[in-house]
Coordinates of C-alpha atoms in Angstrom, one line a residue:
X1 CA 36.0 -52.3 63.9
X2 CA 36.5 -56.3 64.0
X3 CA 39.8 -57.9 62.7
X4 CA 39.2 -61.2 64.4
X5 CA 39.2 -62.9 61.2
X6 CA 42.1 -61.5 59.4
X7 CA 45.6 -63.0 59.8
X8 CA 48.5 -61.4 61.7
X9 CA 50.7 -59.3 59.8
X10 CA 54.5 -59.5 59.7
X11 CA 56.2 -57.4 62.3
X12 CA 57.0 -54.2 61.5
X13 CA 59.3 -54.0 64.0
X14 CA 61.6 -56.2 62.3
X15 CA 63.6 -53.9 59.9
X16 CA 66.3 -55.8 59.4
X17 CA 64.2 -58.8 58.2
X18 CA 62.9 -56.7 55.5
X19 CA 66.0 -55.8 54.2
X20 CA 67.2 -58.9 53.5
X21 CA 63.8 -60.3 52.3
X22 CA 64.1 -57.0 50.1
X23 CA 67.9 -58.4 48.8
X24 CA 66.2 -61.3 48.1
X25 CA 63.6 -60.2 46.0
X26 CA 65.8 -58.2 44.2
X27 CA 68.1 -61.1 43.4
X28 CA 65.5 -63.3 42.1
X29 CA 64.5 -60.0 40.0
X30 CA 61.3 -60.2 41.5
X31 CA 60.1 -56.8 40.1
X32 CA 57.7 -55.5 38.2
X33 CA 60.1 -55.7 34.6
X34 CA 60.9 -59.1 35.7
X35 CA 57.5 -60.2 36.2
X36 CA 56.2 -58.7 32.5
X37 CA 59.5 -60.6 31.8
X38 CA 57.9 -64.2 32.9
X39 CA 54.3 -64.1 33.1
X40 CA 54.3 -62.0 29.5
X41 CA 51.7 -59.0 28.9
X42 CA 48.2 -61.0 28.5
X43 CA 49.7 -63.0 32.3
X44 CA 50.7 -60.0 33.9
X45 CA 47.3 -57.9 32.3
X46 CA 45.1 -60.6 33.6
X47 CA 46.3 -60.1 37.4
X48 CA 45.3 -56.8 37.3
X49 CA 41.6 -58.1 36.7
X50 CA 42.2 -60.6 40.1
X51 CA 42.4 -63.5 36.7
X52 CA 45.4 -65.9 38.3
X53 CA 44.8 -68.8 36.0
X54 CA 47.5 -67.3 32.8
X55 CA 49.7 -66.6 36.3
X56 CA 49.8 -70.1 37.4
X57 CA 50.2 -71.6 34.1
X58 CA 53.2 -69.0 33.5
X59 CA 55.1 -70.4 36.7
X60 CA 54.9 -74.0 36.6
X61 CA 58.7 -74.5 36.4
X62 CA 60.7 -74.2 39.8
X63 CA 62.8 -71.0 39.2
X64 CA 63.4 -68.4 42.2
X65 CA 60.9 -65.8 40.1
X66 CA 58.7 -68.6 39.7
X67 CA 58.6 -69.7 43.5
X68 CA 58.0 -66.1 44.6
X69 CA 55.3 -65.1 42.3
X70 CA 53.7 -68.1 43.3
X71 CA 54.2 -67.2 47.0
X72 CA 53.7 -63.7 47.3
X73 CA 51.4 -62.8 44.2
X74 CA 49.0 -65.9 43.8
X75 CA 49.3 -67.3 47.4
X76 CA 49.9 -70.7 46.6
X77 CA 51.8 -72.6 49.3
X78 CA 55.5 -73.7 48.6
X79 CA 57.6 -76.3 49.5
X80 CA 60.0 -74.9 52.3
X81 CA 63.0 -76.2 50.1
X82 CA 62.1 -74.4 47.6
X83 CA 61.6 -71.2 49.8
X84 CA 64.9 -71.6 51.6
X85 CA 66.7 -71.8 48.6
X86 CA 65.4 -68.1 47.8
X87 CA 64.3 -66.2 51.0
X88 CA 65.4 -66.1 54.6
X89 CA 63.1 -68.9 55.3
X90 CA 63.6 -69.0 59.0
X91 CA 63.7 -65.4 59.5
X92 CA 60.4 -64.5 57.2
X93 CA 58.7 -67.2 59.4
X94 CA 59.8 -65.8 62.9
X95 CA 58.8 -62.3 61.8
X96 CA 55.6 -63.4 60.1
X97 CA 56.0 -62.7 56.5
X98 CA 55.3 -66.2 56.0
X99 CA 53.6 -69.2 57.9
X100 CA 53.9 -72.6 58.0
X101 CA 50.8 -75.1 56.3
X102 CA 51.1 -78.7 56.4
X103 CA 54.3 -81.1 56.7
X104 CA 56.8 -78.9 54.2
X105 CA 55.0 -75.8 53.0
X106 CA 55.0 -72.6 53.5
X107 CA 52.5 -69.5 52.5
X108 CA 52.5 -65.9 52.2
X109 CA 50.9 -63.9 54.9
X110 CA 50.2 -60.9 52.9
X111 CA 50.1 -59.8 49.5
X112 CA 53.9 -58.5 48.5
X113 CA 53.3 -56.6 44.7
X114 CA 56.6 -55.1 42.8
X115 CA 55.9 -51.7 41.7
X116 CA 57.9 -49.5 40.2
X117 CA 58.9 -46.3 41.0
X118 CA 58.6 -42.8 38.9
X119 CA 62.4 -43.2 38.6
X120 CA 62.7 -46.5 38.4
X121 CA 62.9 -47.5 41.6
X122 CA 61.9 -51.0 42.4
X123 CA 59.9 -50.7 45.1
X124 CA 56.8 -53.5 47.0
X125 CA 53.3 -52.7 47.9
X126 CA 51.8 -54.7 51.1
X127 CA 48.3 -55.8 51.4
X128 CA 46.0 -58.3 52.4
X129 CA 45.9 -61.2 51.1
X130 CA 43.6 -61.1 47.9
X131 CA 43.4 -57.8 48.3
X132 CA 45.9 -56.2 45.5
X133 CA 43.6 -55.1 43.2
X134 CA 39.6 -55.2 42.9
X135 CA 38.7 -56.6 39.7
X136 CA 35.0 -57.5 38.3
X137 CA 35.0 -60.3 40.5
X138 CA 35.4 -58.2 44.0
X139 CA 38.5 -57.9 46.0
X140 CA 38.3 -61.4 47.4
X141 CA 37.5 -60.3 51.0
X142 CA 34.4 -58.6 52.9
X143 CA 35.9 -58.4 56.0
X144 CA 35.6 -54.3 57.2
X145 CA 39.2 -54.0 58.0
X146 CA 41.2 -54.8 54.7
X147 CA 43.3 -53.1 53.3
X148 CA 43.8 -52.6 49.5
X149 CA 47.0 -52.5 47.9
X150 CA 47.8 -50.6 44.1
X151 CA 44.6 -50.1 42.1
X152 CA 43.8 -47.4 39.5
X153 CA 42.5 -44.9 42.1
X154 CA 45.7 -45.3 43.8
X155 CA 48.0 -45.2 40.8
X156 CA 45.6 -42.0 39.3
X157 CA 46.5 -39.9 42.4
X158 CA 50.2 -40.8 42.3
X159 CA 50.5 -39.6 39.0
X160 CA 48.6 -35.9 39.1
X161 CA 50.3 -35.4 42.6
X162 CA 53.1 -32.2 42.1
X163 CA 56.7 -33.8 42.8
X164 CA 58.4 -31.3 44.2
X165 CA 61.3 -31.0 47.4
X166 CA 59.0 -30.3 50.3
X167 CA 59.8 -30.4 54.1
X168 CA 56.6 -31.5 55.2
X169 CA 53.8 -34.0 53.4
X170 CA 50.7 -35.5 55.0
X171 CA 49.1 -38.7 53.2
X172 CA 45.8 -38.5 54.7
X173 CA 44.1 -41.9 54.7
X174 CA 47.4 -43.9 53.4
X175 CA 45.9 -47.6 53.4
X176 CA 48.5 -49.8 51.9
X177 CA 51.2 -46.5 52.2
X178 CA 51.6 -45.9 48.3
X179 CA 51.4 -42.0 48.4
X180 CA 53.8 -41.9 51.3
X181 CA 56.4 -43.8 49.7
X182 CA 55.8 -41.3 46.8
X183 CA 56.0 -38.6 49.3
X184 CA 59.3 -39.8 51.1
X185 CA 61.5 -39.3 47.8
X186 CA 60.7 -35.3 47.6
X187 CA 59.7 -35.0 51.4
X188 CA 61.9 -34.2 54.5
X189 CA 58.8 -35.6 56.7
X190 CA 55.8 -38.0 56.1
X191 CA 53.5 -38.4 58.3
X192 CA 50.7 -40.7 57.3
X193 CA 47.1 -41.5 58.9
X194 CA 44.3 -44.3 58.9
X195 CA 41.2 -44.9 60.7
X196 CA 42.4 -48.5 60.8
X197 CA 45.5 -49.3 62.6
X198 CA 46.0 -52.0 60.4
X199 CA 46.5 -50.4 57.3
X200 CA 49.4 -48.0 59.6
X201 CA 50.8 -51.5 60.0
X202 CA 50.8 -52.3 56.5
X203 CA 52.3 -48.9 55.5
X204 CA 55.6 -49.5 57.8
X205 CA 56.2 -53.0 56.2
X206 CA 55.8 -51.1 52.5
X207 CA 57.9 -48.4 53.2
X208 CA 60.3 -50.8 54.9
X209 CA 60.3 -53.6 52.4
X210 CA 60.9 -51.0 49.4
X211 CA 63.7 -49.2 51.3
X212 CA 62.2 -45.7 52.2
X213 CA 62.5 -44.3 54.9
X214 CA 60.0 -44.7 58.0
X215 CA 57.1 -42.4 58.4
X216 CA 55.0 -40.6 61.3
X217 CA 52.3 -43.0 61.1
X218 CA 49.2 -41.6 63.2
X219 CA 45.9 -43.3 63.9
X220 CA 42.4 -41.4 64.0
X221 CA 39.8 -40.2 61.0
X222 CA 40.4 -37.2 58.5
X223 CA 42.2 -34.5 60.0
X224 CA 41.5 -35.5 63.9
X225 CA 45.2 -36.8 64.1
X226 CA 46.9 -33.7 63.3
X227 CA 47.5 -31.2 66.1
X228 CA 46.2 -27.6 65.0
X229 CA 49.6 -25.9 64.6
X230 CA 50.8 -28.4 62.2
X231 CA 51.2 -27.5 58.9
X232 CA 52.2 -28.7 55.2
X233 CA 53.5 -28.0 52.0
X234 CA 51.7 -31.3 50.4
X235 CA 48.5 -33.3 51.5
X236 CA 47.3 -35.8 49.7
X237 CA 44.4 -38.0 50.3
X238 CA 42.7 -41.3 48.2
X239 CA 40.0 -41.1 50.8
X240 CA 36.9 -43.8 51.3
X241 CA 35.1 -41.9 48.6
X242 CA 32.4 -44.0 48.3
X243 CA 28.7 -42.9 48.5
X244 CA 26.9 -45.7 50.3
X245 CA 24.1 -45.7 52.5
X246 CA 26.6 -47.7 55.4
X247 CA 30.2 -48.0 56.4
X248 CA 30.7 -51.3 56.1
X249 CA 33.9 -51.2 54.7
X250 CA 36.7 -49.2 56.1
X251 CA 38.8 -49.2 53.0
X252 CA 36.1 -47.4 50.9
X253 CA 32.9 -46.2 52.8
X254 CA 33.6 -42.7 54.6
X255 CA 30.7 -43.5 57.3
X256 CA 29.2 -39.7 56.5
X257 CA 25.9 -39.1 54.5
X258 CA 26.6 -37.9 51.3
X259 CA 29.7 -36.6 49.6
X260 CA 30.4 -34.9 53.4
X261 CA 33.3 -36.9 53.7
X262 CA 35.1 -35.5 50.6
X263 CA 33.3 -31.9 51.0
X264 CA 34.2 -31.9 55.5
X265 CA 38.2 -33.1 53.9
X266 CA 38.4 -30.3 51.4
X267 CA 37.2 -27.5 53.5
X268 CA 39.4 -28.6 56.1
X269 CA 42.6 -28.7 54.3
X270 CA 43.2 -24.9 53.4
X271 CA 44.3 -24.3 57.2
X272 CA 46.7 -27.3 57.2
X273 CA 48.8 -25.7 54.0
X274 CA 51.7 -23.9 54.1
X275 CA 51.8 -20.5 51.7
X276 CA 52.6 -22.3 48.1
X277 CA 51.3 -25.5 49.3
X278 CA 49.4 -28.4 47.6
X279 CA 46.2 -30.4 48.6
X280 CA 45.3 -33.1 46.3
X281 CA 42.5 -35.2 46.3
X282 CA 40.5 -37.9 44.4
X283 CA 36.9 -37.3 45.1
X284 CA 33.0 -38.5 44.8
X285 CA 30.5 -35.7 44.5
X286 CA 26.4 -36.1 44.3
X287 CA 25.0 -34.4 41.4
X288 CA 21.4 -33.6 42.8
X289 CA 18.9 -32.9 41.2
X290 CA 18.2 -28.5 40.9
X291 CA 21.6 -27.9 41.5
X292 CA 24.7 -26.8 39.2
X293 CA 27.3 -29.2 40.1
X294 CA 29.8 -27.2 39.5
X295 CA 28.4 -24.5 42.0
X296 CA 28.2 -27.6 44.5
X297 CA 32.4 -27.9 44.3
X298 CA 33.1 -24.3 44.1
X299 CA 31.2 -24.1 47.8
X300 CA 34.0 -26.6 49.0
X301 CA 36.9 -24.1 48.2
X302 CA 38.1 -22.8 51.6
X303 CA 39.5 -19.2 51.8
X304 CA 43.0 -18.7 50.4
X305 CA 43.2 -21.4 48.0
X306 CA 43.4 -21.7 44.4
X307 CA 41.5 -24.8 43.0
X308 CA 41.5 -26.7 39.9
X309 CA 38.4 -29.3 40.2
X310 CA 38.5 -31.8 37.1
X311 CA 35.7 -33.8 36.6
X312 CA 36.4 -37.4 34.9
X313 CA 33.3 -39.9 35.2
X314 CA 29.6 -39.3 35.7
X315 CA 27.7 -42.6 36.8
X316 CA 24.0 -42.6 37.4
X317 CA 23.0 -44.0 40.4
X318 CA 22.0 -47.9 39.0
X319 CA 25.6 -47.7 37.7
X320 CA 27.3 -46.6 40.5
X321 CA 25.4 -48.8 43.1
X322 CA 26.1 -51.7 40.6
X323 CA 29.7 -50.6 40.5
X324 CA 30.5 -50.9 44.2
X325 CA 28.1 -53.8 45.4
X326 CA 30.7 -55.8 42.5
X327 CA 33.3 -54.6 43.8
X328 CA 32.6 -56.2 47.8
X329 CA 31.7 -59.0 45.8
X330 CA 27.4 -58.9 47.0
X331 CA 26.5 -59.8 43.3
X332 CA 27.9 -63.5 44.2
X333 CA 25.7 -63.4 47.5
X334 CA 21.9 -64.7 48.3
X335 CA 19.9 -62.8 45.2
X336 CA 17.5 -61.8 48.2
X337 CA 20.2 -60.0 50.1
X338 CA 21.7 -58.1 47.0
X339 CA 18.2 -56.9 45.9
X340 CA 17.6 -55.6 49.1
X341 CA 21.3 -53.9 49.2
X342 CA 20.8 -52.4 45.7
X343 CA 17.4 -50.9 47.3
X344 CA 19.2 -49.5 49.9
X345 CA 21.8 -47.8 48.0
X346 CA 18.6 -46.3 45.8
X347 CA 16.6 -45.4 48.3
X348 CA 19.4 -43.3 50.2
X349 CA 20.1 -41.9 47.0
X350 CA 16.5 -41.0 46.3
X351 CA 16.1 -39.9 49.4
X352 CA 18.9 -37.0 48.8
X353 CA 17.5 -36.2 45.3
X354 CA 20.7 -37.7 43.7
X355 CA 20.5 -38.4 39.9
X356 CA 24.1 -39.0 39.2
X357 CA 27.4 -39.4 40.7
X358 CA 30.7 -37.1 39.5
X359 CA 34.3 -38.8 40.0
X360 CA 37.4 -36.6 39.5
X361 CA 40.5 -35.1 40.8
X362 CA 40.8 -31.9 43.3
X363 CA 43.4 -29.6 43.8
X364 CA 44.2 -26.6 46.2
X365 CA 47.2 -24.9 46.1
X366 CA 47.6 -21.9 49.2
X367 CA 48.0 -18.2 48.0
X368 CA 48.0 -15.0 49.6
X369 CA 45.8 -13.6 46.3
X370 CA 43.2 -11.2 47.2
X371 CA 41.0 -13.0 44.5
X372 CA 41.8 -16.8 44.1
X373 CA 41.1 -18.9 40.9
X374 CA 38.7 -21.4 40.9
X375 CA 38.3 -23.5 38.0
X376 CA 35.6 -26.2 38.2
X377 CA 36.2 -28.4 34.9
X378 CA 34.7 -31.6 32.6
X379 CA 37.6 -33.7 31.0
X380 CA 36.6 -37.1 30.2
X381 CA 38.6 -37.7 27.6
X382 CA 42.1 -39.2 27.8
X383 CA 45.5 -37.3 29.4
X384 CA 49.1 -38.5 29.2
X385 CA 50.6 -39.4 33.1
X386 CA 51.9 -38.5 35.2
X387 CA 50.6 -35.0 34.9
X388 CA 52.1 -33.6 38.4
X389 CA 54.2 -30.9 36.1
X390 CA 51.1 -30.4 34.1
X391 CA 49.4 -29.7 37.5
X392 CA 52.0 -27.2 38.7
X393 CA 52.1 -25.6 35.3
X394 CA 48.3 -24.4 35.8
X395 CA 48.9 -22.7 38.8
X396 CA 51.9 -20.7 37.2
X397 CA 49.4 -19.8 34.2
X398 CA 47.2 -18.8 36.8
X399 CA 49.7 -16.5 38.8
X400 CA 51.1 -15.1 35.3
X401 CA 47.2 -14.1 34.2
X402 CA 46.0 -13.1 37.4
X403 CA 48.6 -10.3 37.2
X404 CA 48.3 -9.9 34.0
X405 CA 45.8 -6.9 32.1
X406 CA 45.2 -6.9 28.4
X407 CA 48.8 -4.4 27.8
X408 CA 50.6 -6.5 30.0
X409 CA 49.5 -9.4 27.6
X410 CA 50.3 -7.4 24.2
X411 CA 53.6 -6.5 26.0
X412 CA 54.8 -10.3 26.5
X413 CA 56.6 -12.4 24.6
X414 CA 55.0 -16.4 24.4
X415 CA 56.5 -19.5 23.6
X416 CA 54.3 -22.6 21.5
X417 CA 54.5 -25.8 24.0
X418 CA 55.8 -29.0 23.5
X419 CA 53.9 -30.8 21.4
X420 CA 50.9 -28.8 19.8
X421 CA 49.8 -29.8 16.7
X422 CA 47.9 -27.9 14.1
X423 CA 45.1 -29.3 12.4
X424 CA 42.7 -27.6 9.4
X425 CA 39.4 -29.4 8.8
X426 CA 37.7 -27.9 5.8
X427 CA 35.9 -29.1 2.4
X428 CA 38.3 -30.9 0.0
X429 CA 39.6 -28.2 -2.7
X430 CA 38.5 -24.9 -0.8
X431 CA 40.6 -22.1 -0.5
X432 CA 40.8 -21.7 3.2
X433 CA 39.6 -24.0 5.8
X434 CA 36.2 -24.5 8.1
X435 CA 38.1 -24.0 10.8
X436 CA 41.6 -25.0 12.8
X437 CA 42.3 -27.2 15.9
X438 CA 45.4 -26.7 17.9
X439 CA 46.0 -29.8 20.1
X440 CA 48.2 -31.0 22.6
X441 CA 49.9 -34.4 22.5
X442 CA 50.8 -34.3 26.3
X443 CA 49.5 -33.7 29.4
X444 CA 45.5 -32.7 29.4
X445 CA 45.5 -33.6 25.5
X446 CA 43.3 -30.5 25.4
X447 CA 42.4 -29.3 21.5
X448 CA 40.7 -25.7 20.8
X449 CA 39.5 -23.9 17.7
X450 CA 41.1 -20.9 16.6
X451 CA 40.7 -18.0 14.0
X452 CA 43.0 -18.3 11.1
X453 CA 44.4 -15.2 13.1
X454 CA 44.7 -17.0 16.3
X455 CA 46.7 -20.1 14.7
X456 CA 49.3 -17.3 12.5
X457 CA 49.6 -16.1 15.6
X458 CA 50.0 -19.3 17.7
X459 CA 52.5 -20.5 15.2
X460 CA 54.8 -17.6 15.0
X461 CA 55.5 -17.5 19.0
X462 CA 59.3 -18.8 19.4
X463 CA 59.6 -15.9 22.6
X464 CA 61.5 -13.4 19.9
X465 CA 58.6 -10.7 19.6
X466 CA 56.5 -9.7 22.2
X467 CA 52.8 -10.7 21.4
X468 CA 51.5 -6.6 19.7
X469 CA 54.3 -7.1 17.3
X470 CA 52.9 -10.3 16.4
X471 CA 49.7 -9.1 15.9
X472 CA 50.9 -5.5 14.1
X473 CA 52.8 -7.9 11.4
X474 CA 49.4 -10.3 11.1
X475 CA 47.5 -7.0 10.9
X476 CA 49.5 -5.8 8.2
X477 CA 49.9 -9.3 6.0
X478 CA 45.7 -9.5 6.3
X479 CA 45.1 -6.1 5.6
X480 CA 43.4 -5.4 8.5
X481 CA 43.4 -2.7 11.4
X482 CA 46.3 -2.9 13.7
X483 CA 44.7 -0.8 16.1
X484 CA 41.6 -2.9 16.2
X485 CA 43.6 -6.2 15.8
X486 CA 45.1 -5.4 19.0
X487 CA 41.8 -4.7 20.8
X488 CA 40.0 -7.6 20.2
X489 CA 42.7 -10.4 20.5
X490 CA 43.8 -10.4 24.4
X491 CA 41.0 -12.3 24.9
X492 CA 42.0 -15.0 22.6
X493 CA 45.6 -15.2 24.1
X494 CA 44.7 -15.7 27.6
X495 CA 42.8 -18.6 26.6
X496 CA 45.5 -20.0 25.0
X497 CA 47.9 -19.2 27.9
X498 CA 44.9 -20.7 30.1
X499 CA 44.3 -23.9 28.4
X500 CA 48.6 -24.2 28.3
X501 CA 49.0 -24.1 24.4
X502 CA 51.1 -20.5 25.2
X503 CA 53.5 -20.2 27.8
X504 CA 55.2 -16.8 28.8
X505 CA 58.7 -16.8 27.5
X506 CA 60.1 -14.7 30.8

């Protein structure tokens, strides 16, 4: 791996120089409410598409915000008045966070981005320069060793990731370190790994610049820095996912044929979890042609874990080469050269009979079942983040069903969640409707249909009765068979309880 064309990053050594270029941003309110606050929404929207023009327009005035968006966000140079009258000038230039250019001006060395916290916390993201966020247009650099900072892989992952107090969490492939500094509010101990020591580098001056404490910061590929005995209760992972026919690019290309990257990471992470643990993942997967894709995932499942496998996007391969040659920016290259890159990325796919390409979310979770749960899953449609309780919440509805038979079910008393919604769709005028929806207004946003039985039923669980009285009193009001009522609805309530419009009262 070459970096002789990057810049030098800031020494990560320096931990005091942080903290007071941290004071300093903070004072300025350089954060992410007080950028919305100056750039405006279409501004600050338009940086998240790598558009600076609305930026730079928004921060032509000589205010302390202004100065430092200008510095840190756009990378404009800055007079070094103008800096000193905000920053530690002379101590962000002897540790390296900025450089000198010219007579009087000074530039960022890396990208700085406010980001805030699940809490609130105001907390930076590092990266290369031009490197914050992708965009249309590329992310600005083709060099093999840059790293990324926030993008909506990043921010996805963050969001379904269970928050929990754990003593031990491994951010597997941390790039610019946003999952560890997640992980270092419910963790005792991080310890975070990279391929590239660079990125390592970059995730000590993040964790350090937004005030978190330091992490075990390991070099090597997948798994390889982790000693055998070591365990964890949560490993997380936004791993090079890509499905390219090189590795050209550290930050995204995995260097394996395939998906064997995210299938060889999967099947390796049941042995690093502790009982009760989680693994969480965002994933590429080849749909190939005579094969269930679903069966595909369930074959990545290693012993002893439950798994919840989401599928979100499905690409066919022109759309997915398309997708990632954009994004190193070869569309702006020679036409010759892209054509022939675009064949490559076709014929590799062709060559593995690969007809699409399946984007999603995985989660293990470690159990001592004899029979774990594996539920392989397409949900393209929109959810409501962060969904790390909605995450943790399956496995509990898994754990309650699996030891749960049909009397056990008839025997328990179920609460409606939050936020379901009822909804009859039907001819205008007619007695009774077509059919009813329940929905959910959080988390997955899932929406079933249900029996007119199924939504009395549904609508009268406040955790009083158990679930046979219920179902005797709906028996009785429809005039039908109690006896046979009973019989033939279990099924219907564990796939309420399943899909999370039910909860067990207990």
């Amino acid at each position: 791996m070459s970096h002789t064309s990057l810049p030098p990053l800031p020494s990560s050594d320096r931990v005091d120089v942080a903290a007071r270029l941290r004071d300093a941003l903070l004072g300025a309110s350089f954060t992410a409410d007080g950028m919305l606050d100056l750039l405006g929404a279409p501004a600050y929207a338009a940086l998240a598409r790598s558009e600076t023009v609305p930026a730079l327009r928004a921060t032509r005035g000589d205010t302390p915000l202004e100065t430092l968006v200008r510095l840190f966000l756009l990378q404009q140079p800055v007079p070094h008045a103008r800096v000193a009258d905000v920053l530690p000038v002379e101590d962000c230039l002897q540790s390296g966070w900025l450089s000198r250019v010219g007579g009087d001006e000074v530039t960022a060395t890396v990208d700085v981005r406010p980001y805030g916290g699940p809490a609130g916390e105001d907390w930076f993201i590092v990266s290369d320069l031009g490197c914050a966020v992708g965009g249309a247009g590329g992310i600005g650099s083709r060099e093999e060793g840059v790293v990324l900072g926030v993008g909506g892989a990043s921010t996805t992952l963050a969001g379904i990731t269970v928050r929990e107090p754990v003593a031990a969490a491994l951010d597997l492939g941390t790039g610019s370190g946003i999952q560890a500094l997640h992980a270092a509010q419910h963790a005792t101990r991080v310890t975070a790994t990279d391929l590239n020591p660079r990125a390592l580098h970059i995730t000590a001056l993040t964790l350090a610049l937004s005030g978190a404490p330091a992490a075990d910061l390991r070099e090597g590929s997948l798994f390889e820095p982790v000693a055998d005995d070591e365990t964890y209760d949560l490993i997380v992972s936004n791993p090079p996912f890509v499905i390219s026919p090189d590795a050209r690019l550290t930050y995204r290309d995995g260097g394996m044929g395939g998906d064997d990257l995210c299938r060889t990471l999967v099947q390796q992470a049941g042995d690093r979890l502790n009982e009760g643990g989680y693994a969480q993942f965002l994933a590429n997967w080849q749909h190939v042609e005579g094969e269930d894709w679903q069966d595909r995932l369930r074959s990545w499942v290693p012993r002893g874990c439950d798994a919840w496998i989401v599928q979100r996007e499905v690409q066919d391969i022109t759309q997915y080469a398309e997708l990632w040659l954009r994004d190193a920016g070869d569309h702006r290259s020679d036409p010759a050269e892209y054509q022939a890159r675009y064949d490559a990325w076709l014929d590799e796919f062709e060559a593995r009979k690969v007809k699409a390409v399946g984007f999603g979310w995985i989660t293990l979770r470690r159990t001592a079942a004899a029979e774990p749960s594996i539920t392989v899953e397409e949900w393209p449609h929109p959810v409501d983040q962060p969904l790390g309780d909605t995450v943790r919440a399956h496995f509990a509805r898994v754990d309650f069903l699996r030891a749960s038979d049909d009397a056990a079910l008839l025997a328990g008393h179920f609460r409606l969640t939050a936020e379901v919604v009822q909804e009859q769709v039907g001819l205008p005028g007619a007695e009774d409707p077509e059919h009813v929806v329940l929905r959910q207004n959080r988390g997955m946003r899932r929406a079933t249909k249900v029996d007119t039985v199924g939504a009395g039923f549904a609508g009268v669980c406040d955790g009083t009765l158990s679930a046979g009285r219920i179902l005797d009193a709906i028996a009785q009001l429809v005039g039908e068979d109690p006896v046979l009522l009973r019989d033939r609805t279990p099924g219907q309530i564990r796939l309420l309880v399943e899909q999370g419009f039910l909860e067990p009262a207990e």
